[in-house]
Amino acid sequence: MTREGRDDWAAGIERLTGEAAMARVLLIGLDGAEPSLLGPWMDEGALPCLAALRARGAFFACASTTPPATFPAWMTCVTGVGPGRHGMFDFTELVRGRYDIRFVNATHRKAPALWNILSDAGKRVCVLGVPGTFPPESVNGCMVSGFDSPVSTQVSSAFVYPPDLFAHVRGWRFADFQESSIGPRWHNEALPRLLQGIETKEAIALGLLRREPWDFFMAVFGESDTVAHHYWLFHDPRSPRHRPGHKDAIRKVYERLDAAVGRLVDAAGPDAAAFIVSDHGFGGAGARVAHINNWLAENGYLRFTGRSGSPLKKLALKTTPSRVRGALFRQFQGLAERAESKDRFAGIDWAHTMAWSEELNYFPSVRINLRDREPEGQVAPEEYERFCLALCAQLESWEPVARALPRGRVYDGPHVDRAPDIVIVPALDNGYSYSFLRSRGGQSMRQLGPDEYLGGKEKGMNGTHRPFGAFLSSMPLSTDAVRLEDIAPTVLGLLGVAGPTMDGTDLLGVRGGVDGEGFHPPAEQDYTAEEERIVEKRLRDLGYLE
Ligand SMILES: [Zn+2]
């Protein structure tokens, strides 16, 4: 920053705060915290610490990425750029030239995060639990990776930097929910574990916040996301899936998070600016299911082979007597699940398929089977654009689809080609989302039965993401709209660090300019088979992979 720029910055900060330039920023992430819950609960006095921040500063709905999914959204929050520039669209991406997926990790990020920019500028950072941050980076400070780390926090220090930080984060837990076995008891047991998880993270975060020197401290709590995915039907009496019981589960988690926010803000001290952000919002899922591949088959874009399921799983079932099947199957379940995921597209007859979908509930999308790109591509490259537009128009005539957009209309930047060809913005059915679930032939729409309302494997979750999260600031903002892209430039502005050009703008209007210094992304390191298995299991337990 130039001398002049720095004077402008200091003057801007003084104008905003009435004090000398602020030295530190605390950014707390509440995954999936929904603004239409926060607002009324703050008004009622149930969330006093968040309400106090709102009274001092500002509270806004915050536009998420498209789709509003955890990985791309947090990466946009910390880089200030959209997925077309940071390159992370989802937990997984398609392997080029194959009908196969791989899990992505922090080495696949193509834009510098706040902790890279601030470390380079000599600032101290402390970053805890941000999704998409494994392996941890060698920052100027410390880092604890997010829930997608393929390690057990009890035995391995591979999720912390520097390694000797491990002694101070013992007890840190990633989600350990067996989502596939959801029954009535599951909800009794999961709520106390979520509350315990917040307590543990709060204690570890407070310890580091007090002990480590820092200019930028960031901690993300995932419990607000998990509770909303699984307890929305209890919380919302108008939900088509409504069940009695556990009425206040979501509220209890929000109240516990409010207390954690209060303690962290107090411990950070009055000279620290505090921001609270959620990566997306939440709403209810209805009882209607949409099967994209079945719709594509109905409309002549896709043909199934007639095979279904993982060959390994079928073999395990076929060749063992039923008496030992249970034990044997459990033993090989990890392997069978992995084979199933790798085999996700095995039921598709590629030679007769022009378009197909990964059928991810939180990221409904369509891929074109393009010649010279896919192994058995059918659509000619010169036909690609016309084909996409025609398919988009036809998709938009299907009830569960609000918009179907070619990826170039949604994303901008050098990594747009990592996105699915067509991004679907789902419609809502009387305010409730459709569940986009896997299919292997049959009807394109169906109705869940009451025994499926709780959700779980192949039934979708009863609470789902929405496009607007929340943003709270301890300082007043001179803006009328907030996007996730705006958070990183705002943090840099407060800390007086220039950093690269970003898609977002500084909400306080004090950023002194940009410096164009290049970021050199690390070499991409794919997960080992064992690491993939662990990440896959965790995502499956949380309900992200069907
Ligand atoms: Zn999320």
mmCIF file with all atom_site columns, N, CA, C and O and ligand atoms in Angstrom, residues 31-32 70 74 225 279-280 465 544, ligand 1:
data_model
loop_
_atom_site.group_PDB
_atom_site.id
_atom_site.type_symbol
_atom_site.label_atom_id
_atom_site.label_alt_id
_atom_site.label_comp_id
_atom_site.label_asym_id
_atom_site.label_entity_id
_atom_site.label_seq_id
_atom_site.pdbx_PDB_ins_code
_atom_site.Cartn_x
_atom_site.Cartn_y
_atom_site.Cartn_z
_atom_site.occupancy
_atom_site.B_iso_or_equiv
_atom_site.pdbx_formal_charge
_atom_site.auth_seq_id
_atom_site.auth_comp_id
_atom_site.auth_asym_id
_atom_site.auth_atom_id
_atom_site.pdbx_PDB_model_num
ATOM   1  N  N  . ASP A 1 31  ? -22.127 -22.383 10.057 1.00 0.00 ? 31  ASP A N  1
ATOM   2  C  CA . ASP A 1 31  ? -22.477 -23.021 8.793  1.00 0.00 ? 31  ASP A CA 1
ATOM   3  C  C  . ASP A 1 31  ? -23.994 -23.134 8.638  1.00 0.00 ? 31  ASP A C  1
ATOM   4  O  O  . ASP A 1 31  ? -24.678 -23.698 9.490  1.00 0.00 ? 31  ASP A O  1
ATOM   5  N  N  . GLY A 1 32  ? -24.490 -22.571 7.544  1.00 0.00 ? 32  GLY A N  1
ATOM   6  C  CA . GLY A 1 32  ? -25.914 -22.719 7.233  1.00 0.00 ? 32  GLY A CA 1
ATOM   7  C  C  . GLY A 1 32  ? -26.867 -21.933 8.130  1.00 0.00 ? 32  GLY A C  1
ATOM   8  O  O  . GLY A 1 32  ? -28.077 -22.173 8.068  1.00 0.00 ? 32  GLY A O  1
ATOM   9  N  N  . THR A 1 70  ? -21.640 -25.994 0.612  1.00 0.00 ? 70  THR A N  1
ATOM   10 C  CA . THR A 1 70  ? -20.660 -25.656 1.638  1.00 0.00 ? 70  THR A CA 1
ATOM   11 C  C  . THR A 1 70  ? -19.246 -25.359 1.104  1.00 0.00 ? 70  THR A C  1
ATOM   12 O  O  . THR A 1 70  ? -18.661 -24.338 1.440  1.00 0.00 ? 70  THR A O  1
ATOM   13 N  N  . TRP A 1 74  ? -17.752 -21.497 1.216  1.00 0.00 ? 74  TRP A N  1
ATOM   14 C  CA . TRP A 1 74  ? -16.692 -21.063 2.144  1.00 0.00 ? 74  TRP A CA 1
ATOM   15 C  C  . TRP A 1 74  ? -15.454 -20.609 1.392  1.00 0.00 ? 74  TRP A C  1
ATOM   16 O  O  . TRP A 1 74  ? -14.776 -19.653 1.798  1.00 0.00 ? 74  TRP A O  1
ATOM   17 N  N  . ASP A 1 225 ? -25.485 -26.278 10.682 1.00 0.00 ? 225 ASP A N  1
ATOM   18 C  CA . ASP A 1 225 ? -25.837 -26.940 9.421  1.00 0.00 ? 225 ASP A CA 1
ATOM   19 C  C  . ASP A 1 225 ? -26.414 -28.328 9.695  1.00 0.00 ? 225 ASP A C  1
ATOM   20 O  O  . ASP A 1 225 ? -27.497 -28.678 9.220  1.00 0.00 ? 225 ASP A O  1
ATOM   21 N  N  . ASP A 1 279 ? -22.531 -19.563 5.332  1.00 0.00 ? 279 ASP A N  1
ATOM   22 C  CA . ASP A 1 279 ? -22.197 -19.814 3.925  1.00 0.00 ? 279 ASP A CA 1
ATOM   23 C  C  . ASP A 1 279 ? -23.441 -19.959 3.051  1.00 0.00 ? 279 ASP A C  1
ATOM   24 O  O  . ASP A 1 279 ? -23.363 -19.866 1.836  1.00 0.00 ? 279 ASP A O  1
ATOM   25 N  N  . HIS A 1 280 ? -24.586 -20.222 3.663  1.00 0.00 ? 280 HIS A N  1
ATOM   26 C  CA . HIS A 1 280 ? -25.865 -20.358 2.951  1.00 0.00 ? 280 HIS A CA 1
ATOM   27 C  C  . HIS A 1 280 ? -26.944 -20.413 4.010  1.00 0.00 ? 280 HIS A C  1
ATOM   28 O  O  . HIS A 1 280 ? -26.643 -20.549 5.192  1.00 0.00 ? 280 HIS A O  1
ATOM   29 N  N  . HIS A 1 465 ? -30.369 -26.598 1.902  1.00 0.00 ? 465 HIS A N  1
ATOM   30 C  CA . HIS A 1 465 ? -29.734 -25.281 1.773  1.00 0.00 ? 465 HIS A CA 1
ATOM   31 C  C  . HIS A 1 465 ? -30.610 -24.292 0.998  1.00 0.00 ? 465 HIS A C  1
ATOM   32 O  O  . HIS A 1 465 ? -31.392 -24.677 0.136  1.00 0.00 ? 465 HIS A O  1
ATOM   33 N  N  . TYR A 1 544 ? -24.367 -36.014 2.797  1.00 0.00 ? 544 TYR A N  1
ATOM   34 C  CA . TYR A 1 544 ? -24.081 -35.321 1.550  1.00 0.00 ? 544 TYR A CA 1
ATOM   35 C  C  . TYR A 1 544 ? -24.006 -36.265 0.360  1.00 0.00 ? 544 TYR A C  1
ATOM   36 O  O  . TYR A 1 544 ? -24.367 -35.893 -0.740 1.00 0.00 ? 544 TYR A O  1
HETATM 37 ZN ZN . ZN  B 2 .   ? -22.678 -25.192 4.653  1.00 0.00 ? 1   ZN  B ZN 1
#
